[in-house]
XYZ file of C-alpha atoms in Angstrom:
349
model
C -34.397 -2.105 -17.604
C -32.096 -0.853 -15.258
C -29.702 0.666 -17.095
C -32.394 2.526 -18.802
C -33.543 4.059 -15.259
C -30.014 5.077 -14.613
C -29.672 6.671 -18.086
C -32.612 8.751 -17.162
C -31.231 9.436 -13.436
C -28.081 10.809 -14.583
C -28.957 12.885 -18.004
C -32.144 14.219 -15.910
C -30.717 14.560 -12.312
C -26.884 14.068 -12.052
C -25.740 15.578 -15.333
C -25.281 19.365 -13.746
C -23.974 19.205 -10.328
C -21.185 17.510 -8.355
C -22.875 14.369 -7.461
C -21.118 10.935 -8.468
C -23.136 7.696 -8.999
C -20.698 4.371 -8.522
C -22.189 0.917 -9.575
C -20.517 -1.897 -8.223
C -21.361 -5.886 -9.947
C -19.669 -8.973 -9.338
C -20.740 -10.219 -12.235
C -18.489 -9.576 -14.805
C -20.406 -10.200 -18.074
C -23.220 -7.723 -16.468
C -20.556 -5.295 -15.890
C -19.652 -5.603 -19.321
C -22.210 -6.029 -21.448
C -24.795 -3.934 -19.394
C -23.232 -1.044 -18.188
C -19.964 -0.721 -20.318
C -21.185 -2.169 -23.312
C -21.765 -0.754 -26.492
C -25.080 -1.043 -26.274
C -25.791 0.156 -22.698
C -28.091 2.725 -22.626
C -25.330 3.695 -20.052
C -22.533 3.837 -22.742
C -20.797 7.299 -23.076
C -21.824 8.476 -19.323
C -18.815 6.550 -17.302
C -16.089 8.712 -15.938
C -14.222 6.192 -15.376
C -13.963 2.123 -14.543
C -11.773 0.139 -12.060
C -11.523 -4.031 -12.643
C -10.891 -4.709 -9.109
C -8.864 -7.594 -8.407
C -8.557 -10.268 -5.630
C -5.678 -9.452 -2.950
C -2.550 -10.033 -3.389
C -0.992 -12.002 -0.564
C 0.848 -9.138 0.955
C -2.809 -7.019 0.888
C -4.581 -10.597 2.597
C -1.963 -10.394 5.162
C -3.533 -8.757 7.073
C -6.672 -10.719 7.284
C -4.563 -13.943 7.583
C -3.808 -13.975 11.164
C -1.538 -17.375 10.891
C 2.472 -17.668 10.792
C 3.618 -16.519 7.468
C 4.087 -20.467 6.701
C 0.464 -21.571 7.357
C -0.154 -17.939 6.101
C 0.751 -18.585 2.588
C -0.789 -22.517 3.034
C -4.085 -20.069 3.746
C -3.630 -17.915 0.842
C -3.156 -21.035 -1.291
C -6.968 -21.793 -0.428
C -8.738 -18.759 -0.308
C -6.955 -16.372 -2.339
C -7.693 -12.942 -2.217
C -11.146 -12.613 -2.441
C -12.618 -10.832 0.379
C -15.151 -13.388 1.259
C -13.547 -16.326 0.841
C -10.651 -14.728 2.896
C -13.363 -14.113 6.005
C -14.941 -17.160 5.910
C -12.049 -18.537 7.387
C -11.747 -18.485 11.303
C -8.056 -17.883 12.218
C -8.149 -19.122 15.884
C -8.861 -22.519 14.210
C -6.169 -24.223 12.170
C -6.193 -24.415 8.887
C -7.324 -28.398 8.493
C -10.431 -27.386 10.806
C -10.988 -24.396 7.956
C -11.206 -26.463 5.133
C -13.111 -29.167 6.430
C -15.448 -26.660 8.192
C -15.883 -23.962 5.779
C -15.179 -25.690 2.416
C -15.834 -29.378 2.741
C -19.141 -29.268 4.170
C -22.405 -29.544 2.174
C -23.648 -27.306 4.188
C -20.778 -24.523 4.091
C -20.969 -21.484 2.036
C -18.530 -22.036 -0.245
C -19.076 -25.910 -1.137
C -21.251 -24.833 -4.327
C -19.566 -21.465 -4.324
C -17.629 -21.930 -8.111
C -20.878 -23.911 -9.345
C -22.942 -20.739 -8.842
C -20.096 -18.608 -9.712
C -20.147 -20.153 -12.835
C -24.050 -20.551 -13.820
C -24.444 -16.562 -12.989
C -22.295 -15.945 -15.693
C -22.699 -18.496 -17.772
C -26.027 -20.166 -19.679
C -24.757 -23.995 -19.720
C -21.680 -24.207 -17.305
C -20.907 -27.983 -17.654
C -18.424 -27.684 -20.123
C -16.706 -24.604 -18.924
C -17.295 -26.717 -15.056
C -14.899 -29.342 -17.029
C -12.200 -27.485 -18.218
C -11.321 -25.579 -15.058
C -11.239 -28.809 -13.668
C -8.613 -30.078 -16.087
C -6.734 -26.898 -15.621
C -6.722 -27.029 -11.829
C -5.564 -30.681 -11.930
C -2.570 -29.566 -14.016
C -3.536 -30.666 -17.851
C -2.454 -26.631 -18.899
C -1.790 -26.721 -22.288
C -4.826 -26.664 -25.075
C -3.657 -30.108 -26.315
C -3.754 -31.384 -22.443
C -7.407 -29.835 -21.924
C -8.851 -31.360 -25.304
C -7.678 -34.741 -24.548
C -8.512 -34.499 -20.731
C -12.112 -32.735 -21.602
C -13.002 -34.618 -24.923
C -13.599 -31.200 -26.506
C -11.833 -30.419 -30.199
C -9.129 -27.938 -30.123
C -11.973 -25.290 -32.632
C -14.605 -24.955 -29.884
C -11.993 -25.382 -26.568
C -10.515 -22.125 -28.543
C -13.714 -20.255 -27.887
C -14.337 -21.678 -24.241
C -10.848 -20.732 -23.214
C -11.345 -17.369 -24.718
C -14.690 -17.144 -22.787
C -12.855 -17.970 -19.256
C -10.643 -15.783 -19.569
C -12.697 -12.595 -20.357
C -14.462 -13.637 -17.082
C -10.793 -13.607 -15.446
C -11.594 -17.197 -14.514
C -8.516 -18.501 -16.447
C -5.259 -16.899 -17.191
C -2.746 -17.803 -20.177
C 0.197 -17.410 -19.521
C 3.735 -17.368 -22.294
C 7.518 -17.554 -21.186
C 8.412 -14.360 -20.288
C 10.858 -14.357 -23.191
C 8.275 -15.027 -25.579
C 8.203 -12.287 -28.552
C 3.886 -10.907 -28.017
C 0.613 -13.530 -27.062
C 0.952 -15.348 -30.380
C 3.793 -18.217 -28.595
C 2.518 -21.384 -29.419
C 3.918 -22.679 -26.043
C 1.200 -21.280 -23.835
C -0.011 -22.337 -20.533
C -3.316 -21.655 -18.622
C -3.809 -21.515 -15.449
C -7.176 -21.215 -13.106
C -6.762 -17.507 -12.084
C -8.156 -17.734 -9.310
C -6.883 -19.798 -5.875
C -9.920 -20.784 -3.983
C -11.319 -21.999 -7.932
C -8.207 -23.508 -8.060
C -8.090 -25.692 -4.894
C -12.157 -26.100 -5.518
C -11.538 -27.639 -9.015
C -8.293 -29.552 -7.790
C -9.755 -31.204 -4.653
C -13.589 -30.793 -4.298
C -15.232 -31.183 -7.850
C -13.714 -34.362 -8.485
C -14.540 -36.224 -4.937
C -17.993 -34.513 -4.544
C -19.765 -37.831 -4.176
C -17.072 -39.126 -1.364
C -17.247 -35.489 0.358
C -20.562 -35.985 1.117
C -20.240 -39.163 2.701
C -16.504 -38.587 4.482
C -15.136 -35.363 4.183
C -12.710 -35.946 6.631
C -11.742 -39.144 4.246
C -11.026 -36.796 1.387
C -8.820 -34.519 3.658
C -6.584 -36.667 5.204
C -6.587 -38.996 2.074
C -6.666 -36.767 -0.521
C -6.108 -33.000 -0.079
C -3.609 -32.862 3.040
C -0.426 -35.012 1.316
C -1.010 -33.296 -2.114
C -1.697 -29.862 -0.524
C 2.201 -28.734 -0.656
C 2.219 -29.549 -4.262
C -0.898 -27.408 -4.850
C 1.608 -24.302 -2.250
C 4.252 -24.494 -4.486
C 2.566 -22.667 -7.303
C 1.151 -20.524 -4.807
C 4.368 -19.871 -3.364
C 5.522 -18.794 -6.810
C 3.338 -16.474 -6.974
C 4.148 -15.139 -3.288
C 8.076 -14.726 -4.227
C 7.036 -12.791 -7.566
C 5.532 -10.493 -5.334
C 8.417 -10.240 -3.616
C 10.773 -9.604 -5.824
C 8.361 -6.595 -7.388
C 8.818 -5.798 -3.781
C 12.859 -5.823 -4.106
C 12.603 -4.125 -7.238
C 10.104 -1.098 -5.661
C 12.563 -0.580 -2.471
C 15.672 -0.363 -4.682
C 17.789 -3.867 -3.114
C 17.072 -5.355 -6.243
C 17.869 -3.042 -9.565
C 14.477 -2.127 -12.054
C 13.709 -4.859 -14.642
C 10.873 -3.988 -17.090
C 8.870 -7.398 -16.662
C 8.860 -10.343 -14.325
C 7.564 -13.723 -14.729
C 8.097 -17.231 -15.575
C 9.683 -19.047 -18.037
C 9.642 -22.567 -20.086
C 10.949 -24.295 -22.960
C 10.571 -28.144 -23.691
C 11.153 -29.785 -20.255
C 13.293 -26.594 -18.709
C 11.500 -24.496 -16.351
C 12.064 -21.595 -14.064
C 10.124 -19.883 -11.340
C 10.818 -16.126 -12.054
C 12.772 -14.467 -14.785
C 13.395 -10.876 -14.730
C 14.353 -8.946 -18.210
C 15.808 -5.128 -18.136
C 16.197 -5.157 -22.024
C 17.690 -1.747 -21.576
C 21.109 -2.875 -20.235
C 20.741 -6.096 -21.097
C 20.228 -7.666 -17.556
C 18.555 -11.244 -16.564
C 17.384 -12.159 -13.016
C 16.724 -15.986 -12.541
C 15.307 -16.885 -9.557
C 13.984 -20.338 -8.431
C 11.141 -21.015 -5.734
C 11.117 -24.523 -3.091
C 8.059 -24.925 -1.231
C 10.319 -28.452 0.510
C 10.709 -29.779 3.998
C 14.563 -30.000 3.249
C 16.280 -26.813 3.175
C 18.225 -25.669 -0.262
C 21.811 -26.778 -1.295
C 24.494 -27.151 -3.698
C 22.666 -28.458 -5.966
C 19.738 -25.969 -6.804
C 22.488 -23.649 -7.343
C 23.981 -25.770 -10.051
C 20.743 -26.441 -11.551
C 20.242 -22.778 -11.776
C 23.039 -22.162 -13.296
C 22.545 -24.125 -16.218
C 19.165 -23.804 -16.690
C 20.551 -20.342 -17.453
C 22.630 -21.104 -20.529
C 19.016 -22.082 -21.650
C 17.583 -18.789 -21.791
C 17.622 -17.767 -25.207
C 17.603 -13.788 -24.552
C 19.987 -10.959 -24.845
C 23.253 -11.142 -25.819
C 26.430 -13.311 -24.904
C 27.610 -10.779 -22.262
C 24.565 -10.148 -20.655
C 24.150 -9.450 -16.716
C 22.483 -12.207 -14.685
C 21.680 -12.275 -10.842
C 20.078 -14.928 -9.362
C 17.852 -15.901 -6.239
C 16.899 -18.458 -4.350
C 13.833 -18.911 -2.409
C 12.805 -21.224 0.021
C 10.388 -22.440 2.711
C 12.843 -24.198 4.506
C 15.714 -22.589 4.310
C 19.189 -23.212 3.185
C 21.742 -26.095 4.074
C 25.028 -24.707 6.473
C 27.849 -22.591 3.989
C 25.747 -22.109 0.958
C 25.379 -18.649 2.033
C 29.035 -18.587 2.144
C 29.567 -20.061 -0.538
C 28.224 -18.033 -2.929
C 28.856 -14.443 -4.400
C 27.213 -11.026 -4.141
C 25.403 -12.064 -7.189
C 23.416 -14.477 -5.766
C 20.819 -13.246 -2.787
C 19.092 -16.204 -0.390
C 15.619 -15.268 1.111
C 13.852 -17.767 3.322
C 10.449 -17.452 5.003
C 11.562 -15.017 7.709
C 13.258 -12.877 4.867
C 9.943 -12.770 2.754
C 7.575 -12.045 5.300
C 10.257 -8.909 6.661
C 9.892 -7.825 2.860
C 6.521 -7.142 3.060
C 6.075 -6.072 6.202
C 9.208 -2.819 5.469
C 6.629 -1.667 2.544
């Protein structure tokens, strides 16, 4: 095998001088098994290992050569992965991308997750069905058992499975004491998979007959709802961004949090002092008032962390903007960040 020839290369070749071999695999259960694995006949020779993730938005910048509105709409599609990112043609606009470069037959990534999925897996179709629940928002196990038809003892196992092939992420409310919470969440950790399973997978037969159909029926009126989460995930990185620079104090971990119907974007905990950041995230044509404020504010009392005297700062951000006075309105507590504000964050790193 392989790894058998390497073995030999480096204990007979490599072992004495200053030479470095790197091996590079997409594959993720190759990686693991094959070369980190127990079992390797490569195991005990690494130096050292990187799990290289997609992009963040703030690295894909850079590719993205669109407004930073229809540059986090991008993002939303492609994610970070460096060839789904360059597929994309940025003189075109981003309706043209999709329908060219993902709703074609014929395009590249039309079958990309399917062979994704049968590389590392032996029999996909089940795994094929859950990221497809996932993606169309059925995120807790109970939701994916009843939306796959798969009991809640073997979905345990295929979950587990996704997510050591970082194909699926659980997520817990940030508040939540370790990864035992019973009120987890997954989510398709990926956001090309994501839009794939959410919009391709399940019109594949009318793709192939009207693509165009599916886009302007389908995809383009539900395609803010699919930003938003993005966007999320854009203002998290943005207030790590805060956080780095020094305008917005250190808190030890960021995220979001849940419980029962209550929900908010991005919580920030600094246990040490005892200080909460709440922060909420619109992806809306109308521009923020009075009343997310409010609704902030009491979603607050919610949060079931720290003590009664705690610290909290809040944040509001939004693609639209905010209505006349709120700014005004509203004490040093409270900081407002619209599009032009994010895309200035990242670009002072």
């Amino acid at each position: 095998s392989l790894p058998s020839y390497l073995q030999a290369f480096v204990d007979e070749h490599l072992q004495h001088t200053d030479s470095m071999l790197v091996l590079c695999g997409s594959s993720v259960s190759t990686m693991e098994s094959e070369v980190l694995g127990h079992e390797s006949p490569l195991y005990g020779r690494r130096t050292g290992q990187i799990d290289l993730h997609p992009f963040s938005f703030q690295q894909a910048r850079d590719v993205i050569a669109y407004d930073i509105a229809d540059a986090i709409r991008s993002y939303a599609v492609t994610g970070g992965t460096p060839m789904y990112l360059t597929r994309f043609d940025y003189e075109q606009s981003l309706a043209e991308n999709i329908q060219t470069q993902i709703l074609s037959p014929t395009a590249l990534l039309y079958n990309e997750p399917e062979f994704l999925l049968q590389t590392e897996l032996r029999n996909p179709a089940r795994y094929l069905s859950i990221l497809e629940a996932v993606a169309v928002g059925h995120t807790t196990p109970n939701e994916i058992s009843g939306a796959t038809g798969i009991d809640s003892g073997p979905l345990s196992k295929y979950l587990q499975t996704l997510r050591q092939l970082r194909l699926l992420n659980r997520e817990v409310p940030i508040t939540a004491s370790g990864q035992k919470s019973k009120r987890s969440h997954y989510r398709v950790d990926d956001e090309f998979l994501r839009f794939w399973f959410r919009y391709v997978e399940p019109n594949r037969s009318s793709i192939e007959e009207a693509p165009a159909m599916v886009f302007e029926g389908t995809i383009e009126p539900d395609l803010p709802t699919h930003v938003s989460t993005t966007f999320e995930d854009v203002c998290t990185e943005a207030v790590w961004e805060l956080i780095r620079s020094g305008e917005f104090d250190s808190y030890s971990a960021v995220g979001r949090w849940w419980y029962g119907e209550e929900e908010i974007d991005i919580v920030g905990l600094a246990p040490a002092d005892d200080r909460l950041l709440l922060a909420e995230c619109k992806w809306t044509n109308e521009p923020v008032s009075h009343g997310l404020v409010d609704d902030l504010r009491s979603k607050a009392n919610s949060v079931r962390w720290g003590p009664s005297d705690r610290s909290e700062r809040f944040a509001l951000f939004s693609r639209s903007g905010f209505v006349d006075g709120l700014a005004e309105a509203l004490d040093d507590n409270w900081s407002l960040f619209d599009l032009t504000d994010i895309e200035y964050i990242f670009n002072d790193v």
